[in-house]
PDB file of C-alpha atoms in Angstrom:
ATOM      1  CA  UNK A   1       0.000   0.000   0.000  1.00 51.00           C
ATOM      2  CA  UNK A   2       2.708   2.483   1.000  1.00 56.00           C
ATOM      3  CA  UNK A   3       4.747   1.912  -2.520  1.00 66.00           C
ATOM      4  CA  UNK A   4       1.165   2.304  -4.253  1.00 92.00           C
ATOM      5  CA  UNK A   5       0.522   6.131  -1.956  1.00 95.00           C
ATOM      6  CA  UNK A   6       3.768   7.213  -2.994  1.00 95.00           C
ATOM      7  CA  UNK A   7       3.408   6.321  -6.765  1.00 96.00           C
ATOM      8  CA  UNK A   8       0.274   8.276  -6.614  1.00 96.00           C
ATOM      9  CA  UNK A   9       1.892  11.366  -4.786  1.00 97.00           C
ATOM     10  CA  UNK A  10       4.544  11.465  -7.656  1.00 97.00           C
ATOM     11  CA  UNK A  11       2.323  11.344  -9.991  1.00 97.00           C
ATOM     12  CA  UNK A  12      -0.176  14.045  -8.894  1.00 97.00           C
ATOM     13  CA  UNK A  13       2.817  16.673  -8.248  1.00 98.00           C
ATOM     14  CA  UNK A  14       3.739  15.318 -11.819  1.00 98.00           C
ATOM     15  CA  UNK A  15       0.867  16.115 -12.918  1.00 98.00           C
ATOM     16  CA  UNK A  16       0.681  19.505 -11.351  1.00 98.00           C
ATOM     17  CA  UNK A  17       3.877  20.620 -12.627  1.00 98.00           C
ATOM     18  CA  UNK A  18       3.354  19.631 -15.782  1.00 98.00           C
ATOM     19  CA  UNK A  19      -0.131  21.825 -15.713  1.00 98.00           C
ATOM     20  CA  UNK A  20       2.287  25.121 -14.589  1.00 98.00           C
ATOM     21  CA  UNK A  21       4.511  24.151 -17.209  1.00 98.00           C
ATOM     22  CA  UNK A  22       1.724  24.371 -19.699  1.00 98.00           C
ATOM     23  CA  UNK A  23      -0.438  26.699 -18.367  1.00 98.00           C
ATOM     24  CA  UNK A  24       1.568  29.503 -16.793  1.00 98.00           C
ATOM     25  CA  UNK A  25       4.283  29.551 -19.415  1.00 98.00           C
ATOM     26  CA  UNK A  26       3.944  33.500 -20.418  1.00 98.00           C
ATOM     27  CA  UNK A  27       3.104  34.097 -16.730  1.00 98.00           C
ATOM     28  CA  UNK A  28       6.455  33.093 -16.356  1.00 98.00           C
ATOM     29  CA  UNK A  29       8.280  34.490 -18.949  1.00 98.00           C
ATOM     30  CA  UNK A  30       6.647  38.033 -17.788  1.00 98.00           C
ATOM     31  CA  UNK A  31       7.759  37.392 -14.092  1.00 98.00           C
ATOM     32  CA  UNK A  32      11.508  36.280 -15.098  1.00 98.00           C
ATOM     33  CA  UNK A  33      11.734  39.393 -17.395  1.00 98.00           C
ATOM     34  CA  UNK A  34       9.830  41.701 -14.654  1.00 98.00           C
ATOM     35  CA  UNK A  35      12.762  40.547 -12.038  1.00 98.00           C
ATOM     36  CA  UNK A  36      15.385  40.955 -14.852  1.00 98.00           C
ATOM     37  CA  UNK A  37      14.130  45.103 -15.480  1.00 98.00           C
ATOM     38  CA  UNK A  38      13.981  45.544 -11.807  1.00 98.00           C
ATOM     39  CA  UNK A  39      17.690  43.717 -11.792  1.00 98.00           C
ATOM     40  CA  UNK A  40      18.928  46.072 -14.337  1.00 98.00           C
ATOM     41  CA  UNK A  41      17.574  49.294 -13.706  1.00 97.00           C
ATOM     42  CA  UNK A  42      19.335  48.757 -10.167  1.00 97.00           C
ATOM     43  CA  UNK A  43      16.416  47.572  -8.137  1.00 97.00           C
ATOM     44  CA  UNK A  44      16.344  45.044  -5.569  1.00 97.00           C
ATOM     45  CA  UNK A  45      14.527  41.780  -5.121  1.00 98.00           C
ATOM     46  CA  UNK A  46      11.988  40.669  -2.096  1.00 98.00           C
ATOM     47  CA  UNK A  47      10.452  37.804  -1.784  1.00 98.00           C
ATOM     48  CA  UNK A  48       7.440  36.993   1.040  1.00 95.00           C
ATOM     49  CA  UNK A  49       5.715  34.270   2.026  1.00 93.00           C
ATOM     50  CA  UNK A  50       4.273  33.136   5.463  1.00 88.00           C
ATOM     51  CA  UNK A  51       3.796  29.625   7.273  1.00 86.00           C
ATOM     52  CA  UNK A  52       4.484  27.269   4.474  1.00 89.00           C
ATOM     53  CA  UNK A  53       4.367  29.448   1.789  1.00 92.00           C
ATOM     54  CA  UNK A  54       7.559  30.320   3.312  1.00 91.00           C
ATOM     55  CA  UNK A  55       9.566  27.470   2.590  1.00 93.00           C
ATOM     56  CA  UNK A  56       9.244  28.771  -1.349  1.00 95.00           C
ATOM     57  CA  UNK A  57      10.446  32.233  -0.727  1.00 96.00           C
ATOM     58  CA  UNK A  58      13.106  31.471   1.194  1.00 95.00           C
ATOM     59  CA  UNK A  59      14.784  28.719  -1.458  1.00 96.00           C
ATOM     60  CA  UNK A  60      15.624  31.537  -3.934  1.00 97.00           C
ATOM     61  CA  UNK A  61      16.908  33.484  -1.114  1.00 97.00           C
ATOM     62  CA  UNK A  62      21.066  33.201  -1.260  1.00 97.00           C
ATOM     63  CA  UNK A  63      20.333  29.686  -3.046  1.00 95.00           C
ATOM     64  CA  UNK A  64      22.985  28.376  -4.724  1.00 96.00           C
ATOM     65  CA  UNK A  65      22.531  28.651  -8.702  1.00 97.00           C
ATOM     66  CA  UNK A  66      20.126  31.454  -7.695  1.00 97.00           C
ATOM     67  CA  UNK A  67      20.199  35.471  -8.313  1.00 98.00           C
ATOM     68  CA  UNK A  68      22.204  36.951  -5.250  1.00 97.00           C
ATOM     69  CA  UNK A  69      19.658  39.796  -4.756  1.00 97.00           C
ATOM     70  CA  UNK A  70      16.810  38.508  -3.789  1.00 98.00           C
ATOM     71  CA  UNK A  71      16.246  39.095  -0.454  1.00 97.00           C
ATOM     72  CA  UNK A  72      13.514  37.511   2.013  1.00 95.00           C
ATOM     73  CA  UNK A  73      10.810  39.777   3.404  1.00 93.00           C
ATOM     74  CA  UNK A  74      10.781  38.655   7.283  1.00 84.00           C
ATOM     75  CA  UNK A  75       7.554  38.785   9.039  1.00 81.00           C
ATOM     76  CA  UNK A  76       8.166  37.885  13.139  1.00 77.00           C
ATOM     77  CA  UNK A  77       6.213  34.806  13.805  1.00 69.00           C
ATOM     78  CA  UNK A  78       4.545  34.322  10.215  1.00 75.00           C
ATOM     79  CA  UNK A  79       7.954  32.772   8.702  1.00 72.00           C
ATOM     80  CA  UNK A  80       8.002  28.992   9.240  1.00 68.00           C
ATOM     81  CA  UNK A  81       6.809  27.165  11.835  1.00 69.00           C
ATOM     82  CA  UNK A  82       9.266  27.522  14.491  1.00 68.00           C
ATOM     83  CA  UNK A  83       7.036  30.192  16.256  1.00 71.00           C
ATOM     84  CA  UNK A  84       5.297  29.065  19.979  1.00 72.00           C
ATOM     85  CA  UNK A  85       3.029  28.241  19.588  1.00 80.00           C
ATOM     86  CA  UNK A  86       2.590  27.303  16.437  1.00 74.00           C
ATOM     87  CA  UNK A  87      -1.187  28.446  15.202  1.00 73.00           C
ATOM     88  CA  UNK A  88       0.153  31.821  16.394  1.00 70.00           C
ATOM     89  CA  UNK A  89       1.601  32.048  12.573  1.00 70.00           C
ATOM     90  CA  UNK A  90      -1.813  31.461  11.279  1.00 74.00           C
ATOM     91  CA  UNK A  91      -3.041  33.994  13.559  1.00 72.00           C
ATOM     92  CA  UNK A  92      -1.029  36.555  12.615  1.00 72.00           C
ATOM     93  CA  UNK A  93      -1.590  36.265   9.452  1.00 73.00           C
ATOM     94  CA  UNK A  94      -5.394  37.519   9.683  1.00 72.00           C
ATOM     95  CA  UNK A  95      -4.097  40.782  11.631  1.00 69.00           C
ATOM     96  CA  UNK A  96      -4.637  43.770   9.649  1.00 75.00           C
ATOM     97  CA  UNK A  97      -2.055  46.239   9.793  1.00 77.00           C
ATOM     98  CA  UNK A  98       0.784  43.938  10.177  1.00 82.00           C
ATOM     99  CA  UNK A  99       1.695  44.518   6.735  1.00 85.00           C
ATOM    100  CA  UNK A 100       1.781  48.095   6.920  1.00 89.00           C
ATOM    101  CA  UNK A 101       3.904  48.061   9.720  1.00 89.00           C
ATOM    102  CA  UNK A 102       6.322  45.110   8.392  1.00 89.00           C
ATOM    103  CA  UNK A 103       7.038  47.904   5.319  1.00 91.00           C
ATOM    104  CA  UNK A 104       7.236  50.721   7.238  1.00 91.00           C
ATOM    105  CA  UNK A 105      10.564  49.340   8.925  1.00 90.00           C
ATOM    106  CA  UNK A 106      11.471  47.386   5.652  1.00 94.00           C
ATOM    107  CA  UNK A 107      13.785  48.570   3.286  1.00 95.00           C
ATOM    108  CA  UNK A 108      11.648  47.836   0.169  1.00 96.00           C
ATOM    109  CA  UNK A 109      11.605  50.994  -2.017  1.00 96.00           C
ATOM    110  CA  UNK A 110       9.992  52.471  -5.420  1.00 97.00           C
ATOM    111  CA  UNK A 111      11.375  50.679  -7.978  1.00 97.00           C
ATOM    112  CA  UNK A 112      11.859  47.605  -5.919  1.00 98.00           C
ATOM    113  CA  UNK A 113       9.998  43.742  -6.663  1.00 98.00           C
ATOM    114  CA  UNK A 114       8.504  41.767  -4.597  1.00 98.00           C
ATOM    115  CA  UNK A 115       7.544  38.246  -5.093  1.00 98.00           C
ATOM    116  CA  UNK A 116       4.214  37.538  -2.719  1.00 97.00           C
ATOM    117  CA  UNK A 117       3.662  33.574  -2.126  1.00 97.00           C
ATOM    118  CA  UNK A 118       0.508  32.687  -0.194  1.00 95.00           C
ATOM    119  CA  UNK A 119      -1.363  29.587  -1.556  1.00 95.00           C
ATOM    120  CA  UNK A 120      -4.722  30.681  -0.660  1.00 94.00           C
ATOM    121  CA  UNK A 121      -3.842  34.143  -0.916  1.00 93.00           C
ATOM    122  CA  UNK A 122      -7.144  35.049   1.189  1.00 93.00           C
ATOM    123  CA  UNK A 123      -5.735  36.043   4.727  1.00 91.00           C
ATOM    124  CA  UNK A 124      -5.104  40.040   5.593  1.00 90.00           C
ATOM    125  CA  UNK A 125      -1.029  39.644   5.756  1.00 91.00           C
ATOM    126  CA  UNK A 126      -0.873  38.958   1.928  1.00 93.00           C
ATOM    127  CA  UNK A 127      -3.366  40.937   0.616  1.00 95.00           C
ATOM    128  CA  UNK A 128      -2.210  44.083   2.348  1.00 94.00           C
ATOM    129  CA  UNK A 129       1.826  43.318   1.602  1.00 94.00           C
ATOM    130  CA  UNK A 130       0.390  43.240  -1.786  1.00 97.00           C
ATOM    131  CA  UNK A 131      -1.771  46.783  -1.566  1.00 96.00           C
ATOM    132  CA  UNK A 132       0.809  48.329   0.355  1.00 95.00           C
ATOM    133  CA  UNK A 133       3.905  47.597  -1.756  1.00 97.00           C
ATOM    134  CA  UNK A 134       2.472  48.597  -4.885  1.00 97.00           C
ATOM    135  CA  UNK A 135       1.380  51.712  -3.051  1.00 96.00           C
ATOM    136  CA  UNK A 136       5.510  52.604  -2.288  1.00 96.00           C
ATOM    137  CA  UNK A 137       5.897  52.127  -6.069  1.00 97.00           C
ATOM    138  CA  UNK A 138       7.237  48.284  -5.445  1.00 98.00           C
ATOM    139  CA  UNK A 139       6.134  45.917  -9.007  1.00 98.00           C
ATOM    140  CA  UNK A 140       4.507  42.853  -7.212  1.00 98.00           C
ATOM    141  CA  UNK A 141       4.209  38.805  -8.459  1.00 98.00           C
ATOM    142  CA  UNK A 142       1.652  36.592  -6.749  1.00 98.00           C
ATOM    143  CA  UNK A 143       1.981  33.091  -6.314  1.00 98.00           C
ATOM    144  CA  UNK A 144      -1.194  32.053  -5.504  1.00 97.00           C
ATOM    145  CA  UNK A 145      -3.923  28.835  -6.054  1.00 97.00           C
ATOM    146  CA  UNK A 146      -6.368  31.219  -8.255  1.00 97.00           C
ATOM    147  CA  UNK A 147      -9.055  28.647  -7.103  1.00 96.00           C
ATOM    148  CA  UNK A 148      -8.828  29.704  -3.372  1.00 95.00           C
ATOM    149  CA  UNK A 149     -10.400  33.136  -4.603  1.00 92.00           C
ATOM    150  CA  UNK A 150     -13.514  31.215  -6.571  1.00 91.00           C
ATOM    151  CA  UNK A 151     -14.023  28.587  -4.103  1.00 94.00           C
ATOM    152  CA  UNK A 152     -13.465  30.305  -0.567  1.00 95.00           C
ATOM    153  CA  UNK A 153     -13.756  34.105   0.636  1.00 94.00           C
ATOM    154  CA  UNK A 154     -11.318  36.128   1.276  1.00 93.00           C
ATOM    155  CA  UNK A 155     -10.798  36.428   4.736  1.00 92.00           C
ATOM    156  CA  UNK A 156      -9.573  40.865   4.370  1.00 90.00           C
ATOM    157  CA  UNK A 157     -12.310  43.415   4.952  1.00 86.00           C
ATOM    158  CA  UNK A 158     -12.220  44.172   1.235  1.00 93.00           C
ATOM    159  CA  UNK A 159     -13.225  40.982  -0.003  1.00 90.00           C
ATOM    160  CA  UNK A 160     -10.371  40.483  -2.318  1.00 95.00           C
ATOM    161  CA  UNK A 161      -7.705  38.178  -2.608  1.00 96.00           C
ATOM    162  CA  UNK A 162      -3.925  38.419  -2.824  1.00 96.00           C
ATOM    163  CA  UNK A 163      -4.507  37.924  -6.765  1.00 97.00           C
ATOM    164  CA  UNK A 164      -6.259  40.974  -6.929  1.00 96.00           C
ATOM    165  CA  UNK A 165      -3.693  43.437  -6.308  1.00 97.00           C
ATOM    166  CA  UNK A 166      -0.458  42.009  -8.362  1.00 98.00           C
ATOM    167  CA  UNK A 167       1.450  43.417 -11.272  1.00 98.00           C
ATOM    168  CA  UNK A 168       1.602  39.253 -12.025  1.00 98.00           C
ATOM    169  CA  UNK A 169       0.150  36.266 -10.878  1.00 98.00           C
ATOM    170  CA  UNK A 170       1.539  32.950 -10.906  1.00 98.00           C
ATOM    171  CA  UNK A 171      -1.261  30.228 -10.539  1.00 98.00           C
ATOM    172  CA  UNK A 172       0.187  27.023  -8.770  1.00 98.00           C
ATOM    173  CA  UNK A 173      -2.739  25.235  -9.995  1.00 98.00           C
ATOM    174  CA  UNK A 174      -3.160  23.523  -6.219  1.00 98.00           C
ATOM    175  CA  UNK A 175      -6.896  22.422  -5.270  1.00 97.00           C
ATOM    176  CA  UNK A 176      -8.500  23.914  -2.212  1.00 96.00           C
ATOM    177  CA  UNK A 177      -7.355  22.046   0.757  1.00 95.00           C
ATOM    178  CA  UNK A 178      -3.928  21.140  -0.555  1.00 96.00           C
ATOM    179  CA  UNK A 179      -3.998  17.376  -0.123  1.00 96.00           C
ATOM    180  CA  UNK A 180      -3.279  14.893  -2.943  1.00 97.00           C
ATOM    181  CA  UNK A 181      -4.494  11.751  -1.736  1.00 96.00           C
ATOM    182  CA  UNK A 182      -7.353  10.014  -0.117  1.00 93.00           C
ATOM    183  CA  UNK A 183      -7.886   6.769   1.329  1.00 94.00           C
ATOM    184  CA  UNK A 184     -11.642   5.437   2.007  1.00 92.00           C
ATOM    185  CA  UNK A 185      -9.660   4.065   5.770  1.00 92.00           C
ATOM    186  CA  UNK A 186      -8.614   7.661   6.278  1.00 94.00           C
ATOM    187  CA  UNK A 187     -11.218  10.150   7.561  1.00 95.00           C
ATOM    188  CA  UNK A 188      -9.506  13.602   5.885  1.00 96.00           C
ATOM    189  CA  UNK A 189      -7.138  14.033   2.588  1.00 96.00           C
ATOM    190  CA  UNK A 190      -3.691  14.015   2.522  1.00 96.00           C
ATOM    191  CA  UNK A 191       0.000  14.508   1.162  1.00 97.00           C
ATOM    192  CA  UNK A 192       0.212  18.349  -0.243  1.00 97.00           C
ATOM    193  CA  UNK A 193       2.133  19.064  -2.855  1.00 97.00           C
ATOM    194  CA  UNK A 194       2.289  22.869  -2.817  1.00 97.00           C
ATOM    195  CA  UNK A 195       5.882  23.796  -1.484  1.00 96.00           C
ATOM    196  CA  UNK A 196       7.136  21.289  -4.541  1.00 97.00           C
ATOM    197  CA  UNK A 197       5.047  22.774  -7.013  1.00 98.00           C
ATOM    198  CA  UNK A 198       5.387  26.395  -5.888  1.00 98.00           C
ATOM    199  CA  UNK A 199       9.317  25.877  -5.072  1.00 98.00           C
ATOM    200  CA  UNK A 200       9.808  24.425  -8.665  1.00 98.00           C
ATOM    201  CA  UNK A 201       7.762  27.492 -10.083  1.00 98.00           C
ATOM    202  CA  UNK A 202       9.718  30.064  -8.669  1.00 98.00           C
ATOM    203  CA  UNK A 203      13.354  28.760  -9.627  1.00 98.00           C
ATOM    204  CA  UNK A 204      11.593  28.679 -13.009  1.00 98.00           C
ATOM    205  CA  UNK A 205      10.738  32.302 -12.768  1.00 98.00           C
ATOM    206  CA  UNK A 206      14.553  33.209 -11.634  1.00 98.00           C
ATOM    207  CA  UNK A 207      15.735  30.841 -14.620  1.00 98.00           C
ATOM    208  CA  UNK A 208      14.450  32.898 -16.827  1.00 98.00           C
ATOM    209  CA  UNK A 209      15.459  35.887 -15.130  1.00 98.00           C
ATOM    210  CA  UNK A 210      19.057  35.216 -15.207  1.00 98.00           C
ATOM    211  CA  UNK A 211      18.913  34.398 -19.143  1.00 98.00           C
ATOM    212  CA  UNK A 212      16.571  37.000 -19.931  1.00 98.00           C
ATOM    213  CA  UNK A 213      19.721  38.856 -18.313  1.00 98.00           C
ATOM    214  CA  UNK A 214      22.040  37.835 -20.004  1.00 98.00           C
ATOM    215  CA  UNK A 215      20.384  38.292 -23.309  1.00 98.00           C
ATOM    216  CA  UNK A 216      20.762  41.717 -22.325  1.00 97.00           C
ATOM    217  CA  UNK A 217      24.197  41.600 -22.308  1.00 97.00           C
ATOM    218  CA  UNK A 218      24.342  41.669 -18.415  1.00 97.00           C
ATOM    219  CA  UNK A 219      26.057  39.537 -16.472  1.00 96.00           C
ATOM    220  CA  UNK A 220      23.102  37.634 -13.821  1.00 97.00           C
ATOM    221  CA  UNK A 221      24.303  38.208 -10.441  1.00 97.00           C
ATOM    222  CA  UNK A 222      24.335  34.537  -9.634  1.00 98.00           C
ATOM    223  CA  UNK A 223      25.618  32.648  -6.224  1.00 98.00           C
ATOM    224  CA  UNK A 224      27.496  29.215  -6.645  1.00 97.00           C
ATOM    225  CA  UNK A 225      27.639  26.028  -4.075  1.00 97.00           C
ATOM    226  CA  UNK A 226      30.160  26.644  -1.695  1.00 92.00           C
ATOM    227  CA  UNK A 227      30.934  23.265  -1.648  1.00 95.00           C
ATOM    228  CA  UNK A 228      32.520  23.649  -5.128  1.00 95.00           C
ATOM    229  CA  UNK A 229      36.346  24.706  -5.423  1.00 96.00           C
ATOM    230  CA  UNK A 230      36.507  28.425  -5.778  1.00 96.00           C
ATOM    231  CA  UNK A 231      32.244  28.517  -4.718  1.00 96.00           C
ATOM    232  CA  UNK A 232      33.062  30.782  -1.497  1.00 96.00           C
ATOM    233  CA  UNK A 233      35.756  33.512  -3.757  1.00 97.00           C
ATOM    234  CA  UNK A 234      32.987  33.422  -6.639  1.00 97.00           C
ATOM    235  CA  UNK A 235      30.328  34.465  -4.062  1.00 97.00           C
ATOM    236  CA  UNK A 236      32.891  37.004  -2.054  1.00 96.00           C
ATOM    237  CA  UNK A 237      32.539  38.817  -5.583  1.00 96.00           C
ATOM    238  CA  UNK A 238      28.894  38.890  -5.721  1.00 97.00           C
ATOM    239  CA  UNK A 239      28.100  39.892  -2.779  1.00 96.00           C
ATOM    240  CA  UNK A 240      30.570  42.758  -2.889  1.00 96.00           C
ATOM    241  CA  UNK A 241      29.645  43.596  -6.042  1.00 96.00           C
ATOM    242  CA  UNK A 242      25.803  43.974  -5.224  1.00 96.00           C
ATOM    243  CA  UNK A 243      26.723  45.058  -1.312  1.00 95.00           C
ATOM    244  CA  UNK A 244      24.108  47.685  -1.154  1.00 95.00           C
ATOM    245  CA  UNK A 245      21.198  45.569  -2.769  1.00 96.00           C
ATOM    246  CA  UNK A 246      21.912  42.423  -0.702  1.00 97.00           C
ATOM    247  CA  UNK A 247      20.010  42.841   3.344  1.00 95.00           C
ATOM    248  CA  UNK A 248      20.653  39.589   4.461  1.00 94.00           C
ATOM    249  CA  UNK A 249      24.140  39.838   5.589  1.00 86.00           C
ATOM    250  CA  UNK A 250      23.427  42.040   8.400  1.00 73.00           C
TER     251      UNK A 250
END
């Protein structure tokens, strides 16, 4: 039985993928070239998420093989699930104003991107990171489940949902309820697939960033592994190089 689950996992986030692959192909394009303007008109790069929408954001953040300016948007409490207790991340992430205030002390500018993940994109924290920031003059992407905002309401006292206040939106395709599998012996769904399909999405949007960049003739301001000969001098350059547009050094 266990062999037979996993097949089926693999092949539903298979599946999946293969539907953003399809799908969300020009969304993509439009969000790698979006980062690669914002890259070379001397911009810097955000990316948000909170709870487990997290775990996406912060994989492009001073990744290996990724673009050395994106930076992650923090949120106290919201990021991960190492919080005490834990529901207090889910909590905070109906609080309105917490955006506003997250900004206010961020150092997110005009000109600046930010990439938004939320899955359901209906709770107050997205939604108003996502009003706010394009407010400051900040180009926003959404990566979102568009079916969250047909199938549930939005939990903000506008009744709108994180897709409804992007520059872009990235659909991840995942149902409502994010759980893969059932089992007629098990009384609730199970096995979600979203961190794989929205991780895999994103290093597809900063894949095309870096070689829409260097179509331009610019060099992408990649990291390597440092656990490659020369990985730690390569990124020593880097991070030099782009010093003022990096934050999460100090």
């Amino acid at each position: 039985m266990s062999d037979r689950l996993a097949d089926q996992f693999f092949d539903a986030a298979i599946g999946i993928l293969q539907r953003v692959r399809d799908e969300e192909g020009a969304a993509i394009e439009a969000a790698g070239a979006l980062l690669a303007d914002t890259v070379a008109a001397g911009g810097r790069l955000f990316a948000f998420g909170a709870g487990h929408s997290s775990l996406a954001a912060q994989d492009v953040v001073y990744r290996a093989g990724g673009l050395a300016l994106m930076n992650l948007l923090a949120v106290p409490g919201v990021v991960g699930v190492d919080v005490m207790p834990a529901t207090l991340g889910s909590a905070l992430e109906r609080v309105d104003g917490l955006a506003a205030a997250v900004l206010d002390s961020s150092p997110l500018r005009a000109g600046d991107a930010l990439v938004i993940v939320s899955l359901s994109g209906r709770n107050a924290l997205p939604v108003e990171m996502a009003m706010n920031a394009r407010a400051l003059g900040v180009r926003v992407i959404g990566v979102t489940s568009v079916a969250y905002a047909t199938e549930t309401k939005s939990r903000h006292s506008s009744g709108t949902f994180l897709k409804d206040h992007c520059d872009l939106v990235l659909d991840s395709k995942i149902a409502v309820g994010d759980a893969e599998l059932t089992l007629d012996s098990v009384p609730a769904p199970f096995a979600p697939a979203s961190t794989v399909v929205t991780a895999a999405l994103l290093q597809a949007v900063v894949a095309t960033a870096a070689g829409a960049l260097a179509d331009r003739g610019i060099e992408p301001p990649l990291l390597r592994s440092g656990n490659v000969d020369g990985g730690h001098e390569w990124n020593g350059r880097i991070l030099e190089q782009y010093r003022d547009r990096i934050f999460y050094r100090s």
